[in-house]
mmCIF file of C-alpha atoms in Angstrom:
data_model
loop_
_atom_site.group_PDB
_atom_site.id
_atom_site.type_symbol
_atom_site.label_atom_id
_atom_site.label_comp_id
_atom_site.label_asym_id
_atom_site.label_seq_id
_atom_site.Cartn_x
_atom_site.Cartn_y
_atom_site.Cartn_z
ATOM 1 C CA MET A 1328 70.725 65.666 195.341
ATOM 2 C CA SER A 1329 73.596 63.508 196.136
ATOM 3 C CA TYR A 1330 73.879 59.750 196.508
ATOM 4 C CA VAL A 1331 76.714 57.216 196.611
ATOM 5 C CA GLY A 1332 75.150 54.585 194.607
ATOM 6 C CA VAL A 1333 75.226 51.889 197.389
ATOM 7 C CA GLY A 1334 73.515 48.681 196.216
ATOM 8 C CA VAL A 1335 73.250 49.865 192.600
ATOM 9 C CA SER A 1336 74.318 47.415 189.701
ATOM 10 C CA PRO A 1337 77.984 47.491 188.666
ATOM 11 C CA GLY A 1338 79.136 50.253 186.386
ATOM 12 C CA ASN A 1339 79.625 54.021 186.465
ATOM 13 C CA VAL A 1340 77.466 55.577 189.000
ATOM 14 C CA PRO A 1341 76.895 59.416 188.876
ATOM 15 C CA VAL A 1342 77.638 61.165 191.994
ATOM 16 C CA TYR A 1343 76.662 64.847 192.382
ATOM 17 C CA HIS A 1344 78.936 67.172 194.514
ATOM 18 C CA GLY A 1345 77.316 70.518 194.443
ATOM 19 C CA THR A 1346 77.288 71.547 190.773
ATOM 20 C CA ASP A 1347 80.127 69.158 189.760
ATOM 21 C CA LEU A 1348 78.896 65.880 188.181
ATOM 22 C CA ARG A 1349 81.402 62.914 188.431
ATOM 23 C CA ALA A 1350 81.214 59.378 187.380
ATOM 24 C CA VAL A 1351 82.603 57.087 190.019
ATOM 25 C CA ASP A 1352 83.185 53.314 189.293
ATOM 26 C CA ARG A 1353 82.699 51.408 192.562
ATOM 27 C CA LYS A 1354 83.521 47.659 192.217
ATOM 28 C CA VAL A 1355 82.217 46.419 195.588
ATOM 29 C CA ARG A 1356 78.960 47.656 197.006
ATOM 30 C CA LEU A 1357 78.019 47.434 200.722
ATOM 31 C CA ALA A 1358 74.704 45.415 199.892
ATOM 32 C CA GLU A 1359 76.776 42.937 197.978
ATOM 33 C CA LEU A 1360 79.170 42.496 200.847
ATOM 34 C CA ILE A 1361 76.409 42.001 203.295
ATOM 35 C CA LEU A 1362 74.610 39.409 201.127
ATOM 36 C CA ARG A 1363 77.902 37.535 200.362
ATOM 37 C CA PHE A 1364 78.503 37.569 204.223
ATOM 38 C CA LEU A 1365 75.093 35.962 204.677
ATOM 39 C CA VAL A 1366 75.852 33.351 202.011
ATOM 40 C CA VAL A 1367 79.302 32.540 203.564
ATOM 41 C CA VAL A 1368 77.902 32.181 207.038
ATOM 42 C CA ASN A 1369 75.055 29.967 205.832
ATOM 43 C CA GLY A 1370 77.580 27.891 203.959
ATOM 44 C CA MET A 1371 79.779 27.511 207.088
ATOM 45 C CA ALA A 1372 76.708 26.442 209.086
ATOM 46 C CA ALA A 1373 75.733 23.860 206.445
ATOM 47 C CA ALA A 1374 79.243 22.462 206.530
ATOM 48 C CA TYR A 1375 79.333 22.378 210.254
ATOM 49 C CA SER A 1376 75.919 20.608 210.209
ATOM 50 C CA LEU A 1377 77.204 18.036 207.862
ATOM 51 C CA VAL A 1378 80.149 17.286 210.056
ATOM 52 C CA GLN A 1379 77.797 16.940 213.065
ATOM 53 C CA VAL A 1380 75.598 14.586 211.077
ATOM 54 C CA LEU A 1381 78.586 12.493 210.122
ATOM 55 C CA ARG A 1382 79.863 12.472 213.781
ATOM 56 C CA CYS A 1383 76.335 11.481 215.044
ATOM 57 C CA GLY A 1384 76.092 8.704 212.318
ATOM 58 C CA LEU A 1385 79.533 7.356 213.167
ATOM 59 C CA SER A 1386 78.771 7.291 217.004
ATOM 60 C CA MET A 1387 75.478 5.524 216.373
ATOM 61 C CA VAL A 1388 77.206 2.883 214.199
ATOM 62 C CA ARG A 1389 79.799 2.352 216.911
ATOM 63 C CA GLY A 1390 77.043 2.248 219.538
ATOM 64 C CA SER A 1391 78.529 4.880 221.757
ATOM 65 C CA VAL A 1392 76.088 7.790 221.722
ATOM 66 C CA LEU A 1393 77.025 9.140 225.098
ATOM 67 C CA LEU A 1394 79.396 12.188 225.053
ATOM 68 C CA SER A 1395 82.277 13.168 227.193
ATOM 69 C CA LYS A 1396 82.013 16.517 228.832
ATOM 70 C CA SER A 1397 84.827 18.063 226.806
ATOM 71 C CA LEU A 1398 83.218 17.001 223.580
ATOM 72 C CA ALA A 1399 79.861 18.249 224.609
ATOM 73 C CA TRP A 1400 81.414 21.597 225.556
ATOM 74 C CA LEU A 1401 83.035 21.823 222.054
ATOM 75 C CA ILE A 1402 79.774 21.026 220.381
ATOM 76 C CA LEU A 1403 77.850 23.633 222.389
ATOM 77 C CA SER A 1404 80.602 26.255 221.677
ATOM 78 C CA GLY A 1405 80.401 25.495 217.949
ATOM 79 C CA ASP A 1406 76.598 25.784 217.932
ATOM 80 C CA GLN A 1407 76.609 28.900 219.930
ATOM 81 C CA ILE A 1408 79.300 30.539 217.733
ATOM 82 C CA LEU A 1409 77.439 29.579 214.505
ATOM 83 C CA SER A 1410 74.068 30.687 215.924
ATOM 84 C CA TYR A 1411 75.330 34.173 216.737
ATOM 85 C CA MET A 1412 77.207 34.487 213.403
ATOM 86 C CA MET A 1413 74.003 33.550 211.557
ATOM 87 C CA LEU A 1414 71.945 36.019 213.692
ATOM 88 C CA ALA A 1415 74.427 38.851 212.947
ATOM 89 C CA ALA A 1416 74.524 38.126 209.223
ATOM 90 C CA LEU A 1417 70.729 37.840 209.115
ATOM 91 C CA GLY A 1418 70.312 41.227 210.946
ATOM 92 C CA ALA A 1419 72.772 43.011 208.511
ATOM 93 C CA ALA A 1420 70.942 41.397 205.551
ATOM 94 C CA LEU A 1421 67.595 42.471 206.872
ATOM 95 C CA GLN A 1422 68.766 46.009 207.395
ATOM 96 C CA SER A 1423 70.246 46.306 203.994
ATOM 97 C CA SER A 1424 66.967 44.845 202.428
ATOM 98 C CA ILE A 1425 64.847 47.254 204.467
ATOM 99 C CA PHE A 1426 66.939 50.219 203.064
ATOM 100 C CA ALA A 1427 66.570 48.805 199.543
ATOM 101 C CA LYS A 1428 62.772 48.358 199.918
ATOM 102 C CA PHE A 1429 61.900 51.660 201.685
ATOM 103 C CA SER A 1430 65.008 53.840 201.041
ATOM 104 C CA GLU A 1431 66.792 55.981 203.611
ATOM 105 C CA PRO A 1432 66.881 59.630 202.671
ATOM 106 C CA GLU A 1433 69.210 60.683 205.456
ATOM 107 C CA LEU A 1434 71.861 58.317 204.151
ATOM 108 C CA ASP A 1435 71.059 58.877 200.434
ATOM 109 C CA TRP A 1436 69.866 55.411 199.799
ATOM 110 C CA MET A 1437 67.457 55.065 196.967
ATOM 111 C CA LYS A 1438 64.518 52.659 196.668
ATOM 112 C CA LEU A 1439 66.215 49.820 194.807
ATOM 113 C CA CYS A 1440 63.302 47.434 194.671
ATOM 114 C CA ASP A 1441 61.510 49.775 192.347
ATOM 115 C CA MET A 1442 64.253 49.252 189.739
ATOM 116 C CA TYR A 1443 65.390 45.648 190.509
ATOM 117 C CA GLY A 1444 62.107 43.895 191.558
ATOM 118 C CA LYS A 1445 63.211 40.366 190.614
ATOM 119 C CA PHE A 1446 66.509 40.807 192.597
ATOM 120 C CA CYS A 1447 64.646 42.094 195.588
ATOM 121 C CA LYS A 1448 62.117 39.174 195.459
ATOM 122 C CA GLN A 1449 64.945 36.603 195.245
ATOM 123 C CA SER A 1450 66.933 38.243 197.953
ATOM 124 C CA GLY A 1451 63.779 38.319 200.191
ATOM 125 C CA GLU A 1452 63.281 34.607 199.553
ATOM 126 C CA GLY A 1453 66.996 33.917 200.555
ATOM 127 C CA ILE A 1454 66.595 36.042 203.729
ATOM 128 C CA ALA A 1455 63.364 34.046 204.497
ATOM 129 C CA SER A 1456 65.202 30.752 204.149
ATOM 130 C CA SER A 1457 68.064 32.209 206.323
ATOM 131 C CA VAL A 1458 65.504 32.977 209.039
ATOM 132 C CA VAL A 1459 64.397 29.299 209.001
ATOM 133 C CA ALA A 1460 68.030 28.175 209.106
ATOM 134 C CA CYS A 1461 68.810 30.544 212.031
ATOM 135 C CA LEU A 1462 65.894 29.437 214.028
ATOM 136 C CA SER A 1463 66.849 25.873 213.394
ATOM 137 C CA MET A 1464 70.383 26.544 214.623
ATOM 138 C CA VAL A 1465 69.056 28.138 217.761
ATOM 139 C CA ILE A 1466 66.983 24.958 218.433
ATOM 140 C CA VAL A 1467 70.029 22.785 217.742
ATOM 141 C CA SER A 1468 72.060 24.909 220.182
ATOM 142 C CA GLY A 1469 69.447 24.483 222.752
ATOM 143 C CA LEU A 1470 69.516 20.803 222.267
ATOM 144 C CA SER A 1471 73.256 20.604 222.546
ATOM 145 C CA ALA A 1472 73.021 22.732 225.740
ATOM 146 C CA PHE A 1473 70.502 20.220 227.128
ATOM 147 C CA GLY A 1474 72.875 17.401 226.132
ATOM 148 C CA LEU A 1475 75.743 19.001 227.962
ATOM 149 C CA PHE A 1476 73.922 19.931 231.214
ATOM 150 C CA ARG A 1477 72.410 16.384 231.193
ATOM 151 C CA LEU A 1478 75.901 15.185 231.884
ATOM 152 C CA TYR A 1479 76.164 17.369 235.016
ATOM 153 C CA GLY A 1480 72.875 16.098 236.402
ATOM 154 C CA GLY A 1481 72.665 14.529 239.761
ATOM 155 C CA ASN A 1482 70.748 11.452 238.553
ATOM 156 C CA LYS A 1483 72.888 10.491 235.623
ATOM 157 C CA GLY A 1484 73.418 6.904 236.757
ATOM 158 C CA THR A 1485 69.754 6.210 237.420
ATOM 159 C CA LYS A 1486 67.238 4.745 234.978
ATOM 160 C CA ILE A 1487 64.520 7.061 234.003
ATOM 161 C CA SER A 1488 61.274 5.176 233.559
ATOM 162 C CA ALA A 1489 58.909 7.849 232.148
ATOM 163 C CA GLY A 1490 59.447 10.703 229.629
ATOM 164 C CA TRP A 1491 62.502 10.984 227.515
#
């Protein structure tokens, strides 16, 4: 039996190499890096959203809500980049949590949720809130795409009487 101790709590992790037993101290685990990546990306998205809220509030106070094409492209690009980063971080965190929940014998990953139930519950709640945040960012990205392509429409100077 051999395992590398990925995702196990800090400290000495016994690793079996044939008949030789060695204690290996690994400071950073893969699961920790993935969860940190998820937290950093979600923090970046929160900061970006705060900047966008301030920009929208400032433009409403000034009374100029209409966007220029270059600013609309910049906003759409930022929304797209953050949406994809959040999706990538969420996918990696889900993969890591599935390994922790159900194990992966081919990669020598143990079932960690049997030993660390509270941690798995809390990380599951964090991943669920990240799913909501990622879906919200996808919706915001769609709205910014609508705002951009509205500027390229053929009837941008006409008054719309019904609908939005």
